[in-house]
Amino acid sequence: MSLRAPALLALFVGLWLLALAPRAEANPRSLVIINGKGLPVYYNDGDTFRVLEGKLAGSPARLAGFNTLETFGPAHQWKGWTFKELYVNSKQATLNARRGVWHCSVDPSDRDGYGRLLAVCPDLQESQIRQGLAHAMSIDGPAEPRLIRAQRDAIVNRRGMWAKGVPAQVLTSLHSVDERPDSKGNYNRLVSPIDGYSTKWLHQDKYAECQDVCHPTRELPREVALRLIGELRRSEATRRAIHGVEDVYLMVLLNEYATLGRVPQIFDAKGQRAVTAHLAAAKAAGAFNAAAEVPGACMRYVKFERRYRYKPDCLKW
């Protein structure tokens, strides 16, 4: 690359932002490099934007690979956080997205269930996750290894949404049973904070407006968790798999296992089998009997049509 190229790129970005400045206050515009071309977008929140110009003008886009917390009001709570504090986190994610120049790839034929474009923005993904402004999320399996590593870094260093503790599962959506015509398949969505894998919490509950709904979670006492981690580190079969993995991260993994019976997929195939077998044997021996049921991640229920206009008081700041 020519030495002039970075300077020319910086000049281009500066001139582009300057040209947009007079109208920025109405609908804050940001520059995104989409399929190699700079285009203006408007970020609704930290994981969605709307393309404002070009062939895709007017198209909403869902940013794949991660999820930010809801911005329609104080909707999330877990561990030491209040609903309002995690609402601030969601707004910080929006600002982080708007202030950067990110690179995204988009296939116009690839859409999500709501008809939105699916945009893959690797640099924004990692920025949001590493700062604890988003969590990795995947519907089809574990998240990409690089995103799992970024999230581990955020958890271990207590950044953003992880600063006051990590739930066994992140609760990302609520659906009252009366919302769906086919109520037999009614579910809320859960996401692993360890590998980003999304699962369905099936239920037949009807929620009232502004009801706080918490996912039932089982957590081990700290001393029991540390004892199990010590056994994993000493075992010939598992010590290689967890070498270098921090205790605080493994404690979250153990709580996910205690809650769902699932070992997050963060090890190679051999290590995954070994850790799964070790924890299954420990469970059979009663090691998880000490796990207590506690409120996990919570969300505040409000129907979609009441989230943005005519908000109930529980969603007002």
PDB file of C-alpha atoms in Angstrom:
ATOM      1  CA  MET A   1       0.000   0.000   0.000  1.00  0.00           C
ATOM      2  CA  SER A   2       1.228   3.476  -0.839  1.00  0.00           C
ATOM      3  CA  LEU A   3       2.186   5.713   2.069  1.00  0.00           C
ATOM      4  CA  ARG A   4      -0.375   8.170   0.739  1.00  0.00           C
ATOM      5  CA  ALA A   5      -3.275   5.680   0.986  1.00  0.00           C
ATOM      6  CA  PRO A   6      -3.981   6.009   4.746  1.00  0.00           C
ATOM      7  CA  ALA A   7      -3.852   9.804   4.473  1.00  0.00           C
ATOM      8  CA  LEU A   8      -6.203   9.783   1.488  1.00  0.00           C
ATOM      9  CA  LEU A   9      -8.626   7.493   3.321  1.00  0.00           C
ATOM     10  CA  ALA A  10      -8.576   9.772   6.386  1.00  0.00           C
ATOM     11  CA  LEU A  11      -9.192  12.786   4.137  1.00  0.00           C
ATOM     12  CA  PHE A  12     -12.094  11.031   2.421  1.00  0.00           C
ATOM     13  CA  VAL A  13     -13.706  10.110   5.749  1.00  0.00           C
ATOM     14  CA  GLY A  14     -13.210  13.631   7.112  1.00  0.00           C
ATOM     15  CA  LEU A  15     -14.728  15.313   4.061  1.00  0.00           C
ATOM     16  CA  TRP A  16     -17.618  12.862   4.038  1.00  0.00           C
ATOM     17  CA  LEU A  17     -18.450  13.498   7.695  1.00  0.00           C
ATOM     18  CA  LEU A  18     -18.117  17.254   7.196  1.00  0.00           C
ATOM     19  CA  ALA A  19     -20.599  17.134   4.324  1.00  0.00           C
ATOM     20  CA  LEU A  20     -23.105  15.373   6.546  1.00  0.00           C
ATOM     21  CA  ALA A  21     -22.658  17.659   9.559  1.00  0.00           C
ATOM     22  CA  PRO A  22     -25.535  20.130   8.904  1.00  0.00           C
ATOM     23  CA  ARG A  23     -28.171  17.384   8.967  1.00  0.00           C
ATOM     24  CA  ALA A  24     -26.618  15.142  11.611  1.00  0.00           C
ATOM     25  CA  GLU A  25     -28.758  16.314  14.496  1.00  0.00           C
ATOM     26  CA  ALA A  26     -32.090  15.087  12.998  1.00  0.00           C
ATOM     27  CA  ASN A  27     -31.055  11.515  12.205  1.00  0.00           C
ATOM     28  CA  PRO A  28     -27.417  10.885  13.196  1.00  0.00           C
ATOM     29  CA  ARG A  29     -25.624   9.494  10.158  1.00  0.00           C
ATOM     30  CA  SER A  30     -22.628   7.208  10.253  1.00  0.00           C
ATOM     31  CA  LEU A  31     -20.323   5.935   7.549  1.00  0.00           C
ATOM     32  CA  VAL A  32     -20.181   2.185   6.936  1.00  0.00           C
ATOM     33  CA  ILE A  33     -18.078   0.506   4.259  1.00  0.00           C
ATOM     34  CA  ILE A  34     -20.601  -1.929   2.737  1.00  0.00           C
ATOM     35  CA  ASN A  35     -19.189  -4.368   0.194  1.00  0.00           C
ATOM     36  CA  GLY A  36     -16.236  -2.013  -0.260  1.00  0.00           C
ATOM     37  CA  LYS A  37     -18.281   1.167  -0.771  1.00  0.00           C
ATOM     38  CA  GLY A  38     -18.812   3.936   1.785  1.00  0.00           C
ATOM     39  CA  LEU A  39     -22.515   4.462   2.504  1.00  0.00           C
ATOM     40  CA  PRO A  40     -24.412   6.516   5.089  1.00  0.00           C
ATOM     41  CA  VAL A  41     -26.494   4.576   7.599  1.00  0.00           C
ATOM     42  CA  TYR A  42     -28.601   5.346  10.641  1.00  0.00           C
ATOM     43  CA  TYR A  43     -28.073   3.101  13.681  1.00  0.00           C
ATOM     44  CA  ASN A  44     -31.347   2.368  15.456  1.00  0.00           C
ATOM     45  CA  ASP A  45     -29.315   0.677  18.174  1.00  0.00           C
ATOM     46  CA  GLY A  46     -26.023  -1.150  18.558  1.00  0.00           C
ATOM     47  CA  ASP A  47     -26.874  -4.103  16.317  1.00  0.00           C
ATOM     48  CA  THR A  48     -29.171  -2.694  13.601  1.00  0.00           C
ATOM     49  CA  PHE A  49     -28.945   0.081  11.045  1.00  0.00           C
ATOM     50  CA  ARG A  50     -30.859   1.437   8.072  1.00  0.00           C
ATOM     51  CA  VAL A  51     -29.047   2.156   4.806  1.00  0.00           C
ATOM     52  CA  LEU A  52     -29.756   5.733   3.695  1.00  0.00           C
ATOM     53  CA  GLU A  53     -28.364   5.917   0.153  1.00  0.00           C
ATOM     54  CA  GLY A  54     -27.457   3.746  -2.829  1.00  0.00           C
ATOM     55  CA  LYS A  55     -29.169   0.647  -4.197  1.00  0.00           C
ATOM     56  CA  LEU A  56     -29.988  -0.560  -0.688  1.00  0.00           C
ATOM     57  CA  ALA A  57     -31.452   2.785   0.462  1.00  0.00           C
ATOM     58  CA  GLY A  58     -34.219   2.316   2.997  1.00  0.00           C
ATOM     59  CA  SER A  59     -33.216  -1.253   3.809  1.00  0.00           C
ATOM     60  CA  PRO A  60     -32.987  -2.158   7.493  1.00  0.00           C
ATOM     61  CA  ALA A  61     -30.082  -4.426   8.429  1.00  0.00           C
ATOM     62  CA  ARG A  62     -29.534  -6.772  11.359  1.00  0.00           C
ATOM     63  CA  LEU A  63     -25.862  -7.107  12.272  1.00  0.00           C
ATOM     64  CA  ALA A  64     -25.040 -10.794  12.524  1.00  0.00           C
ATOM     65  CA  GLY A  65     -22.995 -12.596  15.164  1.00  0.00           C
ATOM     66  CA  PHE A  66     -23.836 -10.535  18.228  1.00  0.00           C
ATOM     67  CA  ASN A  67     -26.655  -8.974  20.187  1.00  0.00           C
ATOM     68  CA  THR A  68     -26.881  -5.721  22.127  1.00  0.00           C
ATOM     69  CA  LEU A  69     -29.356  -5.126  24.933  1.00  0.00           C
ATOM     70  CA  GLU A  70     -32.752  -3.602  24.176  1.00  0.00           C
ATOM     71  CA  THR A  71     -32.904   0.194  23.855  1.00  0.00           C
ATOM     72  CA  PHE A  72     -36.671   0.745  24.070  1.00  0.00           C
ATOM     73  CA  GLY A  73     -36.399   1.195  27.842  1.00  0.00           C
ATOM     74  CA  PRO A  74     -34.989  -0.371  31.025  1.00  0.00           C
ATOM     75  CA  ALA A  75     -35.617  -3.976  29.947  1.00  0.00           C
ATOM     76  CA  HIS A  76     -32.725  -6.110  31.269  1.00  0.00           C
ATOM     77  CA  GLN A  77     -31.423  -6.972  34.718  1.00  0.00           C
ATOM     78  CA  TRP A  78     -29.058  -9.544  36.195  1.00  0.00           C
ATOM     79  CA  LYS A  79     -26.670 -10.011  39.090  1.00  0.00           C
ATOM     80  CA  GLY A  80     -25.732  -6.651  40.644  1.00  0.00           C
ATOM     81  CA  TRP A  81     -27.172  -4.528  37.839  1.00  0.00           C
ATOM     82  CA  THR A  82     -30.385  -2.538  37.968  1.00  0.00           C
ATOM     83  CA  PHE A  83     -32.666  -2.305  34.942  1.00  0.00           C
ATOM     84  CA  LYS A  84     -31.679   1.313  34.388  1.00  0.00           C
ATOM     85  CA  GLU A  85     -27.950   0.573  34.551  1.00  0.00           C
ATOM     86  CA  LEU A  86     -28.171  -2.047  31.796  1.00  0.00           C
ATOM     87  CA  TYR A  87     -30.327   0.364  29.795  1.00  0.00           C
ATOM     88  CA  VAL A  88     -27.348   2.738  29.875  1.00  0.00           C
ATOM     89  CA  ASN A  89     -25.195  -0.119  28.538  1.00  0.00           C
ATOM     90  CA  SER A  90     -27.550  -0.504  25.567  1.00  0.00           C
ATOM     91  CA  LYS A  91     -27.246   3.209  24.775  1.00  0.00           C
ATOM     92  CA  GLN A  92     -23.452   3.024  25.024  1.00  0.00           C
ATOM     93  CA  ALA A  93     -23.519   0.257  22.413  1.00  0.00           C
ATOM     94  CA  THR A  94     -25.500   2.501  20.054  1.00  0.00           C
ATOM     95  CA  LEU A  95     -23.000   5.340  20.504  1.00  0.00           C
ATOM     96  CA  ASN A  96     -20.045   3.021  19.944  1.00  0.00           C
ATOM     97  CA  ALA A  97     -21.557   1.876  16.648  1.00  0.00           C
ATOM     98  CA  ARG A  98     -22.359   5.402  15.476  1.00  0.00           C
ATOM     99  CA  ARG A  99     -18.916   6.808  16.241  1.00  0.00           C
ATOM    100  CA  GLY A 100     -16.878   4.284  14.263  1.00  0.00           C
ATOM    101  CA  VAL A 101     -16.308   3.563  10.590  1.00  0.00           C
ATOM    102  CA  TRP A 102     -16.968  -0.155  10.227  1.00  0.00           C
ATOM    103  CA  HIS A 103     -16.627  -2.645   7.396  1.00  0.00           C
ATOM    104  CA  CYS A 104     -19.599  -4.841   6.507  1.00  0.00           C
ATOM    105  CA  SER A 105     -20.468  -7.393   3.863  1.00  0.00           C
ATOM    106  CA  VAL A 106     -24.072  -7.771   2.731  1.00  0.00           C
ATOM    107  CA  ASP A 107     -25.784 -10.222   0.388  1.00  0.00           C
ATOM    108  CA  PRO A 108     -29.071  -8.539  -0.647  1.00  0.00           C
ATOM    109  CA  SER A 109     -30.728 -11.963  -0.964  1.00  0.00           C
ATOM    110  CA  ASP A 110     -29.809 -12.983   2.595  1.00  0.00           C
ATOM    111  CA  ARG A 111     -32.488 -11.818   5.052  1.00  0.00           C
ATOM    112  CA  ASP A 112     -33.562 -12.620   8.584  1.00  0.00           C
ATOM    113  CA  GLY A 113     -37.060 -13.682   9.662  1.00  0.00           C
ATOM    114  CA  TYR A 114     -38.174 -10.038   9.751  1.00  0.00           C
ATOM    115  CA  GLY A 115     -37.031  -9.337   6.189  1.00  0.00           C
ATOM    116  CA  ARG A 116     -33.974  -7.363   7.258  1.00  0.00           C
ATOM    117  CA  LEU A 117     -30.630  -7.593   5.499  1.00  0.00           C
ATOM    118  CA  LEU A 118     -28.040  -9.636   7.362  1.00  0.00           C
ATOM    119  CA  ALA A 119     -24.837  -7.611   7.601  1.00  0.00           C
ATOM    120  CA  VAL A 120     -21.560  -9.171   8.721  1.00  0.00           C
ATOM    121  CA  CYS A 121     -19.323  -6.491  10.251  1.00  0.00           C
ATOM    122  CA  PRO A 122     -16.286  -8.226  11.814  1.00  0.00           C
ATOM    123  CA  ASP A 123     -14.636  -5.109  13.252  1.00  0.00           C
ATOM    124  CA  LEU A 124     -17.865  -3.837  14.831  1.00  0.00           C
ATOM    125  CA  GLN A 125     -18.683  -7.312  16.157  1.00  0.00           C
ATOM    126  CA  GLU A 126     -15.397  -7.513  17.999  1.00  0.00           C
ATOM    127  CA  SER A 127     -15.478  -3.912  19.226  1.00  0.00           C
ATOM    128  CA  GLN A 128     -18.930  -4.269  20.778  1.00  0.00           C
ATOM    129  CA  ILE A 129     -18.226  -7.664  22.339  1.00  0.00           C
ATOM    130  CA  ARG A 130     -14.737  -6.902  23.670  1.00  0.00           C
ATOM    131  CA  GLN A 131     -16.029  -3.795  25.467  1.00  0.00           C
ATOM    132  CA  GLY A 132     -18.925  -5.674  27.035  1.00  0.00           C
ATOM    133  CA  LEU A 133     -21.432  -3.661  25.002  1.00  0.00           C
ATOM    134  CA  ALA A 134     -22.795  -6.779  23.302  1.00  0.00           C
ATOM    135  CA  HIS A 135     -22.701 -10.539  23.661  1.00  0.00           C
ATOM    136  CA  ALA A 136     -21.878 -13.107  21.006  1.00  0.00           C
ATOM    137  CA  MET A 137     -24.931 -14.885  19.622  1.00  0.00           C
ATOM    138  CA  SER A 138     -25.584 -17.652  17.125  1.00  0.00           C
ATOM    139  CA  ILE A 139     -28.758 -19.578  16.327  1.00  0.00           C
ATOM    140  CA  ASP A 140     -27.141 -22.520  14.526  1.00  0.00           C
ATOM    141  CA  GLY A 141     -24.329 -23.426  16.929  1.00  0.00           C
ATOM    142  CA  PRO A 142     -21.571 -21.764  18.920  1.00  0.00           C
ATOM    143  CA  ALA A 143     -20.375 -18.320  17.878  1.00  0.00           C
ATOM    144  CA  GLU A 144     -17.188 -17.806  15.887  1.00  0.00           C
ATOM    145  CA  PRO A 145     -14.059 -18.633  17.923  1.00  0.00           C
ATOM    146  CA  ARG A 146     -12.701 -15.075  17.606  1.00  0.00           C
ATOM    147  CA  LEU A 147     -15.932 -13.685  19.089  1.00  0.00           C
ATOM    148  CA  ILE A 148     -15.869 -16.251  21.895  1.00  0.00           C
ATOM    149  CA  ARG A 149     -12.304 -15.131  22.673  1.00  0.00           C
ATOM    150  CA  ALA A 150     -13.341 -11.464  22.664  1.00  0.00           C
ATOM    151  CA  GLN A 151     -16.199 -12.218  25.049  1.00  0.00           C
ATOM    152  CA  ARG A 152     -13.967 -14.235  27.352  1.00  0.00           C
ATOM    153  CA  ASP A 153     -11.630 -11.229  27.503  1.00  0.00           C
ATOM    154  CA  ALA A 154     -14.558  -8.961  28.413  1.00  0.00           C
ATOM    155  CA  ILE A 155     -15.861 -11.345  31.096  1.00  0.00           C
ATOM    156  CA  VAL A 156     -12.479 -11.949  32.719  1.00  0.00           C
ATOM    157  CA  ASN A 157     -11.750  -8.216  32.787  1.00  0.00           C
ATOM    158  CA  ARG A 158     -15.289  -7.337  33.968  1.00  0.00           C
ATOM    159  CA  ARG A 159     -16.051  -4.951  31.134  1.00  0.00           C
ATOM    160  CA  GLY A 160     -19.418  -3.456  30.288  1.00  0.00           C
ATOM    161  CA  MET A 161     -22.394  -5.707  30.953  1.00  0.00           C
ATOM    162  CA  TRP A 162     -20.180  -8.253  32.749  1.00  0.00           C
ATOM    163  CA  ALA A 163     -18.802  -5.831  35.357  1.00  0.00           C
ATOM    164  CA  LYS A 164     -21.273  -6.875  38.076  1.00  0.00           C
ATOM    165  CA  GLY A 165     -21.492 -10.574  37.341  1.00  0.00           C
ATOM    166  CA  VAL A 166     -22.351 -13.046  34.604  1.00  0.00           C
ATOM    167  CA  PRO A 167     -25.649 -14.972  34.459  1.00  0.00           C
ATOM    168  CA  ALA A 168     -25.730 -18.622  33.434  1.00  0.00           C
ATOM    169  CA  GLN A 169     -27.796 -17.507  30.411  1.00  0.00           C
ATOM    170  CA  VAL A 170     -28.604 -14.110  28.941  1.00  0.00           C
ATOM    171  CA  LEU A 171     -32.341 -13.629  28.410  1.00  0.00           C
ATOM    172  CA  THR A 172     -32.765 -11.767  25.112  1.00  0.00           C
ATOM    173  CA  SER A 173     -36.484 -11.922  24.323  1.00  0.00           C
ATOM    174  CA  LEU A 174     -39.832 -12.538  26.032  1.00  0.00           C
ATOM    175  CA  HIS A 175     -43.030 -13.818  24.424  1.00  0.00           C
ATOM    176  CA  SER A 176     -46.256 -14.132  26.382  1.00  0.00           C
ATOM    177  CA  VAL A 177     -48.247 -17.200  25.397  1.00  0.00           C
ATOM    178  CA  ASP A 178     -51.144 -15.035  24.169  1.00  0.00           C
ATOM    179  CA  GLU A 179     -48.911 -13.419  21.510  1.00  0.00           C
ATOM    180  CA  ARG A 180     -48.672 -16.489  19.306  1.00  0.00           C
ATOM    181  CA  PRO A 181     -51.459 -18.274  17.392  1.00  0.00           C
ATOM    182  CA  ASP A 182     -49.581 -21.571  17.844  1.00  0.00           C
ATOM    183  CA  SER A 183     -48.997 -21.357  21.576  1.00  0.00           C
ATOM    184  CA  LYS A 184     -47.567 -24.889  21.802  1.00  0.00           C
ATOM    185  CA  GLY A 185     -44.241 -23.611  20.504  1.00  0.00           C
ATOM    186  CA  ASN A 186     -44.126 -20.504  22.668  1.00  0.00           C
ATOM    187  CA  TYR A 187     -40.658 -19.614  23.905  1.00  0.00           C
ATOM    188  CA  ASN A 188     -38.292 -17.002  25.284  1.00  0.00           C
ATOM    189  CA  ARG A 189     -34.748 -16.852  23.921  1.00  0.00           C
ATOM    190  CA  LEU A 190     -31.651 -17.610  25.977  1.00  0.00           C
ATOM    191  CA  VAL A 191     -28.015 -17.167  24.960  1.00  0.00           C
ATOM    192  CA  SER A 192     -24.915 -18.716  26.509  1.00  0.00           C
ATOM    193  CA  PRO A 193     -22.449 -16.096  27.782  1.00  0.00           C
ATOM    194  CA  ILE A 194     -19.656 -18.616  27.184  1.00  0.00           C
ATOM    195  CA  ASP A 195     -20.072 -19.723  23.548  1.00  0.00           C
ATOM    196  CA  GLY A 196     -22.978 -17.582  22.309  1.00  0.00           C
ATOM    197  CA  TYR A 197     -25.207 -20.540  21.491  1.00  0.00           C
ATOM    198  CA  SER A 198     -28.900 -19.641  21.551  1.00  0.00           C
ATOM    199  CA  THR A 199     -31.569 -21.946  22.956  1.00  0.00           C
ATOM    200  CA  LYS A 200     -35.337 -21.734  23.435  1.00  0.00           C
ATOM    201  CA  TRP A 201     -36.909 -21.540  26.878  1.00  0.00           C
ATOM    202  CA  LEU A 202     -40.263 -23.194  26.146  1.00  0.00           C
ATOM    203  CA  HIS A 203     -43.151 -22.094  28.344  1.00  0.00           C
ATOM    204  CA  GLN A 204     -46.911 -21.586  28.498  1.00  0.00           C
ATOM    205  CA  ASP A 205     -46.965 -18.486  30.693  1.00  0.00           C
ATOM    206  CA  LYS A 206     -49.047 -15.384  30.135  1.00  0.00           C
ATOM    207  CA  TYR A 207     -47.238 -12.200  31.131  1.00  0.00           C
ATOM    208  CA  ALA A 208     -48.724  -8.956  32.379  1.00  0.00           C
ATOM    209  CA  GLU A 209     -47.487  -5.599  31.103  1.00  0.00           C
ATOM    210  CA  CYS A 210     -44.374  -4.511  33.010  1.00  0.00           C
ATOM    211  CA  GLN A 211     -43.973  -7.949  34.611  1.00  0.00           C
ATOM    212  CA  ASP A 212     -40.347  -8.784  35.414  1.00  0.00           C
ATOM    213  CA  VAL A 213     -39.589 -12.308  34.190  1.00  0.00           C
ATOM    214  CA  CYS A 214     -36.426 -14.083  35.366  1.00  0.00           C
ATOM    215  CA  HIS A 215     -34.926 -17.288  34.029  1.00  0.00           C
ATOM    216  CA  PRO A 216     -34.592 -19.882  36.829  1.00  0.00           C
ATOM    217  CA  THR A 217     -30.894 -20.568  37.237  1.00  0.00           C
ATOM    218  CA  ARG A 218     -28.886 -22.995  39.343  1.00  0.00           C
ATOM    219  CA  GLU A 219     -25.579 -21.760  40.728  1.00  0.00           C
ATOM    220  CA  LEU A 220     -22.886 -23.562  42.667  1.00  0.00           C
ATOM    221  CA  PRO A 221     -21.450 -22.083  45.852  1.00  0.00           C
ATOM    222  CA  ARG A 222     -18.070 -20.552  45.095  1.00  0.00           C
ATOM    223  CA  GLU A 223     -16.141 -23.091  47.175  1.00  0.00           C
ATOM    224  CA  VAL A 224     -17.836 -26.029  45.434  1.00  0.00           C
ATOM    225  CA  ALA A 225     -17.175 -24.545  41.995  1.00  0.00           C
ATOM    226  CA  LEU A 226     -13.503 -23.960  42.806  1.00  0.00           C
ATOM    227  CA  ARG A 227     -13.165 -27.517  44.072  1.00  0.00           C
ATOM    228  CA  LEU A 228     -14.594 -28.869  40.812  1.00  0.00           C
ATOM    229  CA  ILE A 229     -12.275 -26.615  38.818  1.00  0.00           C
ATOM    230  CA  GLY A 230      -9.328 -27.922  40.833  1.00  0.00           C
ATOM    231  CA  GLU A 231     -10.330 -31.484  39.964  1.00  0.00           C
ATOM    232  CA  LEU A 232     -10.545 -30.565  36.278  1.00  0.00           C
ATOM    233  CA  ARG A 233      -7.064 -29.043  36.438  1.00  0.00           C
ATOM    234  CA  ARG A 234      -5.589 -32.136  38.097  1.00  0.00           C
ATOM    235  CA  SER A 235      -7.277 -34.730  35.906  1.00  0.00           C
ATOM    236  CA  GLU A 236      -5.083 -36.225  33.205  1.00  0.00           C
ATOM    237  CA  ALA A 237      -8.070 -36.293  30.858  1.00  0.00           C
ATOM    238  CA  THR A 238      -9.144 -32.651  31.222  1.00  0.00           C
ATOM    239  CA  ARG A 239      -6.195 -30.554  32.374  1.00  0.00           C
ATOM    240  CA  ARG A 240      -4.935 -29.882  28.857  1.00  0.00           C
ATOM    241  CA  ALA A 241      -8.384 -28.721  27.697  1.00  0.00           C
ATOM    242  CA  ILE A 242      -8.753 -26.105  30.435  1.00  0.00           C
ATOM    243  CA  HIS A 243      -5.114 -25.050  30.629  1.00  0.00           C
ATOM    244  CA  GLY A 244      -4.966 -21.259  30.795  1.00  0.00           C
ATOM    245  CA  VAL A 245      -8.734 -20.839  31.190  1.00  0.00           C
ATOM    246  CA  GLU A 246      -9.476 -18.497  34.084  1.00  0.00           C
ATOM    247  CA  ASP A 247     -11.398 -19.664  37.169  1.00  0.00           C
ATOM    248  CA  VAL A 248     -13.985 -16.886  36.844  1.00  0.00           C
ATOM    249  CA  TYR A 249     -14.792 -18.024  33.307  1.00  0.00           C
ATOM    250  CA  LEU A 250     -14.989 -21.689  34.284  1.00  0.00           C
ATOM    251  CA  MET A 251     -17.369 -20.853  37.138  1.00  0.00           C
ATOM    252  CA  VAL A 252     -19.825 -19.418  34.613  1.00  0.00           C
ATOM    253  CA  LEU A 253     -19.422 -22.575  32.518  1.00  0.00           C
ATOM    254  CA  LEU A 254     -20.221 -24.731  35.558  1.00  0.00           C
ATOM    255  CA  ASN A 255     -23.346 -22.695  36.287  1.00  0.00           C
ATOM    256  CA  GLU A 256     -24.519 -23.152  32.705  1.00  0.00           C
ATOM    257  CA  TYR A 257     -24.004 -26.891  33.102  1.00  0.00           C
ATOM    258  CA  ALA A 258     -25.858 -26.870  36.436  1.00  0.00           C
ATOM    259  CA  THR A 259     -28.753 -24.971  34.839  1.00  0.00           C
ATOM    260  CA  LEU A 260     -29.123 -26.596  31.410  1.00  0.00           C
ATOM    261  CA  GLY A 261     -26.931 -29.711  31.568  1.00  0.00           C
ATOM    262  CA  ARG A 262     -24.920 -28.347  28.641  1.00  0.00           C
ATOM    263  CA  VAL A 263     -21.152 -27.885  28.342  1.00  0.00           C
ATOM    264  CA  PRO A 264     -20.477 -24.810  26.157  1.00  0.00           C
ATOM    265  CA  GLN A 265     -18.438 -25.655  23.074  1.00  0.00           C
ATOM    266  CA  ILE A 266     -15.164 -23.861  23.722  1.00  0.00           C
ATOM    267  CA  PHE A 267     -12.800 -26.847  23.595  1.00  0.00           C
ATOM    268  CA  ASP A 268     -11.492 -28.987  20.746  1.00  0.00           C
ATOM    269  CA  ALA A 269     -13.394 -32.232  20.104  1.00  0.00           C
ATOM    270  CA  LYS A 270     -11.236 -34.337  22.433  1.00  0.00           C
ATOM    271  CA  GLY A 271     -11.329 -31.748  25.193  1.00  0.00           C
ATOM    272  CA  GLN A 272     -15.092 -31.308  24.810  1.00  0.00           C
ATOM    273  CA  ARG A 273     -15.655 -35.037  25.282  1.00  0.00           C
ATOM    274  CA  ALA A 274     -13.319 -35.179  28.264  1.00  0.00           C
ATOM    275  CA  VAL A 275     -14.839 -32.194  30.090  1.00  0.00           C
ATOM    276  CA  THR A 276     -18.386 -33.399  29.367  1.00  0.00           C
ATOM    277  CA  ALA A 277     -17.593 -36.880  30.706  1.00  0.00           C
ATOM    278  CA  HIS A 278     -15.894 -35.461  33.809  1.00  0.00           C
ATOM    279  CA  LEU A 279     -18.827 -33.186  34.664  1.00  0.00           C
ATOM    280  CA  ALA A 280     -21.366 -35.956  34.020  1.00  0.00           C
ATOM    281  CA  ALA A 281     -19.480 -38.215  36.440  1.00  0.00           C
ATOM    282  CA  ALA A 282     -19.268 -35.411  39.003  1.00  0.00           C
ATOM    283  CA  LYS A 283     -23.011 -34.827  38.694  1.00  0.00           C
ATOM    284  CA  ALA A 284     -23.747 -38.532  39.135  1.00  0.00           C
ATOM    285  CA  ALA A 285     -21.605 -38.474  42.286  1.00  0.00           C
ATOM    286  CA  GLY A 286     -23.683 -35.612  43.705  1.00  0.00           C
ATOM    287  CA  ALA A 287     -21.221 -32.765  43.144  1.00  0.00           C
ATOM    288  CA  PHE A 288     -23.965 -30.522  41.729  1.00  0.00           C
ATOM    289  CA  ASN A 289     -26.471 -31.176  44.512  1.00  0.00           C
ATOM    290  CA  ALA A 290     -25.223 -28.030  46.240  1.00  0.00           C
ATOM    291  CA  ALA A 291     -26.357 -25.852  43.320  1.00  0.00           C
ATOM    292  CA  ALA A 292     -29.068 -23.474  44.515  1.00  0.00           C
ATOM    293  CA  GLU A 293     -31.876 -22.060  42.387  1.00  0.00           C
ATOM    294  CA  VAL A 294     -31.512 -18.293  42.045  1.00  0.00           C
ATOM    295  CA  PRO A 295     -33.056 -15.662  39.761  1.00  0.00           C
ATOM    296  CA  GLY A 296     -30.940 -15.520  36.628  1.00  0.00           C
ATOM    297  CA  ALA A 297     -31.142 -12.919  33.890  1.00  0.00           C
ATOM    298  CA  CYS A 298     -34.423 -10.988  33.901  1.00  0.00           C
ATOM    299  CA  MET A 299     -36.393  -8.970  31.363  1.00  0.00           C
ATOM    300  CA  ARG A 300     -39.318  -6.590  31.677  1.00  0.00           C
ATOM    301  CA  TYR A 301     -42.265  -7.659  29.550  1.00  0.00           C
ATOM    302  CA  VAL A 302     -44.037  -5.161  27.304  1.00  0.00           C
ATOM    303  CA  LYS A 303     -45.766  -6.043  24.026  1.00  0.00           C
ATOM    304  CA  PHE A 304     -43.977  -4.836  20.904  1.00  0.00           C
ATOM    305  CA  GLU A 305     -46.584  -2.216  20.000  1.00  0.00           C
ATOM    306  CA  ARG A 306     -46.168  -0.573  23.422  1.00  0.00           C
ATOM    307  CA  ARG A 307     -42.378  -0.363  23.417  1.00  0.00           C
ATOM    308  CA  TYR A 308     -41.875   2.765  21.342  1.00  0.00           C
ATOM    309  CA  ARG A 309     -45.091   4.816  21.354  1.00  0.00           C
ATOM    310  CA  TYR A 310     -47.380   5.320  24.335  1.00  0.00           C
ATOM    311  CA  LYS A 311     -44.854   3.627  26.595  1.00  0.00           C
ATOM    312  CA  PRO A 312     -45.957   2.397  30.006  1.00  0.00           C
ATOM    313  CA  ASP A 313     -44.283   4.060  32.981  1.00  0.00           C
ATOM    314  CA  CYS A 314     -42.019   1.053  33.591  1.00  0.00           C
ATOM    315  CA  LEU A 315     -40.154   1.805  30.338  1.00  0.00           C
ATOM    316  CA  LYS A 316     -39.737   5.497  30.967  1.00  0.00           C
ATOM    317  CA  TRP A 317     -36.344   6.681  32.193  1.00  0.00           C
TER     318      TRP A 317
END
